[in-house]
């Protein structure tokens, strides 16, 4: 009778230990997986919105000054992040003649954000900017 | 002390090991399912990311329309551009259903969304004001944002004149430019003075740019009727491409 009770206690102990272990290990990856892409997407929009303040972004595209656009992005995006920007016109034709991206190895998890930019010049023109962001190096 | 028997004691251990194995199996299944869900590409539109983007583009649309109106005088451009912006926005964000309504301001000094007082004495304003309602229904959230955007370029001109000789007057002008009430810079000027019924372009003038949106000009004007007051008109192109014409009669000093 005493032996049986000790067995039950061990089973309960084992279950509790397993649950504790599972709980701890399970929470960490879920938390990091859920926050990272969302943060990237907010960061992308914030970066593009601030660069587009006073229509600077669209003005650079109007002038087809791709190098200046790349410089702006390189200054605004941290070195720990990889980026790739593609500029499309209203009919989704790509406008930049070469890739506007940073160097470095890219992780599997890439966040892509679309941003519409209206040119403040007297000709109403809409551009679609697709910015892809990823962590550098972490595979 | 009780004598332990392997036959009776190992029953509990087997159950413990089985429980651990089942737990590990459940855990690995859970991890696998979570990873598969995370790796699936997700399309979502975050409402908080949408509104600043719309606001910024609405601002750019108003600037574009004002630049167009002040060069072509076609006031229909404002409505056309706003319709196009809303159409593009509604069709592009497929992650959520968007309904965008806008209203052109009709409270003074705005009329049909526009405030154009170009060519006024001492002060000229060119502006646009639109209020909007953005209703968005997403997969996980519904939101309704109401706001308004105002773009206004203003220029103030004041000046005085002094008689240099019988037919020549010297004009001293001060020009101030504002964008939404804040000092702003101009990118181009053209200055004229009135001689009888004609406007004469001022080619040579000394010019001081204070870098704060304030400019000073000194020039000489040859008037056929020296007793006439010195009236000047300046065409200003601000850095946003909005044209303004401001006129002032210089006070004799």
Short mmCIF file of N, CA and C in Angstrom, two decimals, chain B residues 126-204:
data_model
loop_
_atom_site.label_atom_id
_atom_site.label_comp_id
_atom_site.label_asym_id
_atom_site.label_seq_id
_atom_site.Cartn_x
_atom_site.Cartn_y
_atom_site.Cartn_z
N UNK B 126 -1.62 80.22 -50.09
CA UNK B 126 -2.11 79.15 -50.96
C UNK B 126 -2.16 77.91 -50.08
N UNK B 127 -3.35 77.34 -49.93
CA UNK B 127 -3.46 76.19 -49.04
C UNK B 127 -4.57 75.24 -49.44
N UNK B 128 -4.54 74.09 -48.81
CA UNK B 128 -5.58 73.08 -49.03
C UNK B 128 -5.83 72.38 -47.70
N UNK B 129 -7.09 72.06 -47.46
CA UNK B 129 -7.43 71.36 -46.22
C UNK B 129 -8.47 70.28 -46.52
N UNK B 130 -8.17 69.09 -46.04
CA UNK B 130 -9.06 67.96 -46.28
C UNK B 130 -9.20 67.18 -44.99
N UNK B 131 -10.44 66.81 -44.65
CA UNK B 131 -10.61 65.89 -43.52
C UNK B 131 -10.97 64.53 -44.09
N UNK B 132 -10.53 63.48 -43.41
CA UNK B 132 -10.73 62.13 -43.95
C UNK B 132 -11.22 61.18 -42.86
N UNK B 133 -11.84 60.12 -43.35
CA UNK B 133 -12.25 59.04 -42.45
C UNK B 133 -11.78 57.74 -43.09
N UNK B 134 -11.01 57.00 -42.34
CA UNK B 134 -10.46 55.76 -42.86
C UNK B 134 -11.03 54.61 -42.04
N UNK B 135 -11.87 53.82 -42.66
CA UNK B 135 -12.50 52.70 -41.95
C UNK B 135 -11.88 51.43 -42.49
N UNK B 136 -11.32 50.64 -41.60
CA UNK B 136 -10.60 49.45 -42.03
C UNK B 136 -11.11 48.21 -41.30
N UNK B 137 -11.40 47.18 -42.08
CA UNK B 137 -11.81 45.90 -41.48
C UNK B 137 -10.75 44.88 -41.84
N UNK B 138 -10.00 44.43 -40.83
CA UNK B 138 -8.96 43.44 -41.05
C UNK B 138 -9.40 42.09 -40.55
N UNK B 139 -8.50 41.11 -40.63
CA UNK B 139 -8.83 39.76 -40.18
C UNK B 139 -9.01 39.71 -38.68
N UNK B 140 -8.21 40.51 -37.97
CA UNK B 140 -8.26 40.44 -36.52
C UNK B 140 -8.75 41.72 -35.86
N UNK B 141 -8.78 42.82 -36.61
CA UNK B 141 -9.19 44.07 -35.97
C UNK B 141 -9.94 44.97 -36.95
N UNK B 142 -10.76 45.81 -36.36
CA UNK B 142 -11.50 46.81 -37.13
C UNK B 142 -11.18 48.17 -36.55
N UNK B 143 -10.91 49.12 -37.40
CA UNK B 143 -10.61 50.43 -36.84
C UNK B 143 -11.17 51.55 -37.70
N UNK B 144 -11.36 52.65 -37.06
CA UNK B 144 -11.92 53.82 -37.72
C UNK B 144 -11.10 55.04 -37.30
N UNK B 145 -10.46 55.66 -38.25
CA UNK B 145 -9.60 56.80 -37.93
C UNK B 145 -10.11 58.04 -38.66
N UNK B 146 -10.21 59.11 -37.92
CA UNK B 146 -10.66 60.37 -38.50
C UNK B 146 -9.55 61.40 -38.30
N UNK B 147 -9.28 62.16 -39.31
CA UNK B 147 -8.22 63.17 -39.17
C UNK B 147 -8.34 64.24 -40.23
N UNK B 148 -7.50 65.21 -40.17
CA UNK B 148 -7.47 66.17 -41.27
C UNK B 148 -6.06 66.65 -41.55
N UNK B 149 -5.85 67.01 -42.79
CA UNK B 149 -4.51 67.42 -43.23
C UNK B 149 -4.62 68.81 -43.83
N UNK B 150 -3.72 69.67 -43.41
CA UNK B 150 -3.70 71.04 -43.93
C UNK B 150 -2.32 71.34 -44.51
N UNK B 151 -2.32 71.88 -45.67
CA UNK B 151 -1.08 72.35 -46.29
C UNK B 151 -1.29 73.83 -46.60
N UNK B 152 -0.42 74.68 -46.11
CA UNK B 152 -0.59 76.11 -46.38
C UNK B 152 0.77 76.78 -46.55
N UNK B 153 0.95 77.41 -47.69
CA UNK B 153 2.15 78.20 -47.93
C UNK B 153 1.75 79.67 -47.90
N UNK B 154 2.48 80.45 -47.15
CA UNK B 154 2.14 81.88 -47.03
C UNK B 154 3.38 82.73 -47.26
N UNK B 155 3.16 83.88 -47.82
CA UNK B 155 4.28 84.81 -48.00
C UNK B 155 3.82 86.22 -47.58
N UNK B 156 4.68 86.88 -46.84
CA UNK B 156 4.41 88.25 -46.37
C UNK B 156 5.46 89.17 -47.00
N UNK B 157 5.00 90.30 -47.51
CA UNK B 157 5.92 91.25 -48.12
C UNK B 157 5.67 92.64 -47.55
N UNK B 158 6.73 93.29 -47.12
CA UNK B 158 6.60 94.67 -46.67
C UNK B 158 7.80 95.45 -47.22
N UNK B 159 7.64 96.74 -47.37
CA UNK B 159 8.76 97.50 -47.92
C UNK B 159 8.59 99.00 -47.76
N UNK B 160 9.69 99.70 -47.97
CA UNK B 160 9.63 101.16 -47.98
C UNK B 160 10.52 101.67 -49.11
N UNK B 161 10.29 102.92 -49.48
CA UNK B 161 11.07 103.47 -50.59
C UNK B 161 11.59 104.86 -50.23
N UNK B 162 12.68 105.24 -50.87
CA UNK B 162 13.24 106.57 -50.66
C UNK B 162 13.65 107.13 -52.02
N UNK B 163 13.47 108.44 -52.17
CA UNK B 163 13.79 109.09 -53.44
C UNK B 163 15.30 109.28 -53.52
N UNK B 164 15.91 108.75 -54.58
CA UNK B 164 17.36 108.92 -54.74
C UNK B 164 17.64 110.18 -55.56
N UNK B 165 16.99 110.27 -56.72
CA UNK B 165 17.08 111.50 -57.51
C UNK B 165 15.71 111.75 -58.14
N UNK B 166 15.67 112.63 -59.12
CA UNK B 166 14.41 113.07 -59.71
C UNK B 166 13.53 111.89 -60.16
N UNK B 167 14.16 110.92 -60.83
CA UNK B 167 13.35 109.85 -61.43
C UNK B 167 13.61 108.48 -60.81
N UNK B 168 14.49 108.41 -59.82
CA UNK B 168 14.87 107.11 -59.26
C UNK B 168 14.48 106.97 -57.80
N UNK B 169 13.93 105.81 -57.52
CA UNK B 169 13.59 105.51 -56.13
C UNK B 169 14.32 104.24 -55.70
N UNK B 170 14.66 104.19 -54.44
CA UNK B 170 15.27 102.95 -53.92
C UNK B 170 14.23 102.21 -53.08
N UNK B 171 14.05 100.95 -53.37
CA UNK B 171 13.09 100.15 -52.62
C UNK B 171 13.79 99.17 -51.69
N UNK B 172 13.31 99.06 -50.47
CA UNK B 172 13.84 98.07 -49.51
C UNK B 172 12.70 97.12 -49.15
N UNK B 173 12.88 95.86 -49.45
CA UNK B 173 11.79 94.90 -49.25
C UNK B 173 12.17 93.82 -48.25
N UNK B 174 11.21 93.40 -47.50
CA UNK B 174 11.40 92.25 -46.59
C UNK B 174 10.34 91.22 -46.92
N UNK B 175 10.80 90.00 -47.16
CA UNK B 175 9.90 88.92 -47.58
C UNK B 175 10.01 87.77 -46.57
N UNK B 176 8.88 87.27 -46.15
CA UNK B 176 8.90 86.12 -45.21
C UNK B 176 8.03 85.01 -45.75
N UNK B 177 8.55 83.81 -45.67
CA UNK B 177 7.80 82.65 -46.22
C UNK B 177 7.51 81.65 -45.09
N UNK B 178 6.31 81.12 -45.11
CA UNK B 178 5.90 80.15 -44.09
C UNK B 178 5.23 78.94 -44.75
N UNK B 179 5.54 77.78 -44.22
CA UNK B 179 4.82 76.55 -44.59
C UNK B 179 4.14 76.04 -43.33
N UNK B 180 2.83 75.95 -43.35
CA UNK B 180 2.04 75.53 -42.18
C UNK B 180 2.44 76.34 -40.93
N UNK B 181 2.64 77.63 -41.14
CA UNK B 181 2.94 78.51 -40.01
C UNK B 181 4.38 78.50 -39.57
N UNK B 182 5.20 77.65 -40.17
CA UNK B 182 6.61 77.58 -39.78
C UNK B 182 7.46 78.22 -40.88
N UNK B 183 8.54 78.94 -40.50
CA UNK B 183 9.38 79.55 -41.52
C UNK B 183 9.88 78.52 -42.53
N UNK B 184 9.86 78.92 -43.79
CA UNK B 184 10.26 77.98 -44.85
C UNK B 184 11.11 78.72 -45.88
N UNK B 185 11.79 77.94 -46.70
CA UNK B 185 12.69 78.54 -47.69
C UNK B 185 12.04 78.57 -49.07
N UNK B 186 12.51 79.51 -49.86
CA UNK B 186 12.03 79.62 -51.24
C UNK B 186 13.12 79.10 -52.17
N UNK B 187 12.70 78.68 -53.35
CA UNK B 187 13.72 78.22 -54.28
C UNK B 187 13.91 79.18 -55.45
N UNK B 188 12.97 80.07 -55.66
CA UNK B 188 13.10 81.00 -56.79
C UNK B 188 12.28 82.27 -56.57
N UNK B 189 12.81 83.39 -57.05
CA UNK B 189 12.09 84.68 -56.97
C UNK B 189 12.10 85.38 -58.32
N UNK B 190 11.05 86.11 -58.60
CA UNK B 190 11.04 87.06 -59.72
C UNK B 190 10.41 88.34 -59.18
N UNK B 191 11.11 89.47 -59.36
CA UNK B 191 10.62 90.73 -58.78
C UNK B 191 10.28 91.74 -59.88
N UNK B 192 9.21 92.47 -59.64
CA UNK B 192 8.75 93.49 -60.60
C UNK B 192 8.34 94.74 -59.83
N UNK B 193 8.46 95.91 -60.49
CA UNK B 193 7.86 97.13 -59.93
C UNK B 193 6.94 97.74 -60.99
N UNK B 194 6.01 98.52 -60.51
CA UNK B 194 5.02 99.08 -61.41
C UNK B 194 5.44 100.48 -61.85
N UNK B 195 5.45 100.67 -63.17
CA UNK B 195 5.73 101.99 -63.73
C UNK B 195 4.56 102.33 -64.65
N UNK B 196 3.67 103.16 -64.16
CA UNK B 196 2.45 103.47 -64.92
C UNK B 196 1.59 102.22 -64.98
N UNK B 197 1.27 101.80 -66.21
CA UNK B 197 0.44 100.60 -66.37
C UNK B 197 1.29 99.35 -66.58
N UNK B 198 2.60 99.54 -66.61
CA UNK B 198 3.48 98.41 -66.95
C UNK B 198 4.22 97.87 -65.73
N UNK B 199 4.50 96.60 -65.80
CA UNK B 199 5.33 95.98 -64.76
C UNK B 199 6.72 95.78 -65.33
N UNK B 200 7.72 96.30 -64.61
CA UNK B 200 9.11 96.22 -65.08
C UNK B 200 9.85 95.20 -64.21
N UNK B 201 10.49 94.28 -64.87
CA UNK B 201 11.23 93.26 -64.10
C UNK B 201 12.49 93.88 -63.48
N UNK B 202 12.71 93.56 -62.22
CA UNK B 202 13.92 94.07 -61.53
C UNK B 202 15.03 93.04 -61.75
N UNK B 203 16.01 93.44 -62.53
CA UNK B 203 17.09 92.50 -62.87
C UNK B 203 18.21 92.57 -61.83
N UNK B 204 18.53 93.79 -61.40
CA UNK B 204 19.66 93.94 -60.47
C UNK B 204 19.14 94.37 -59.10
#
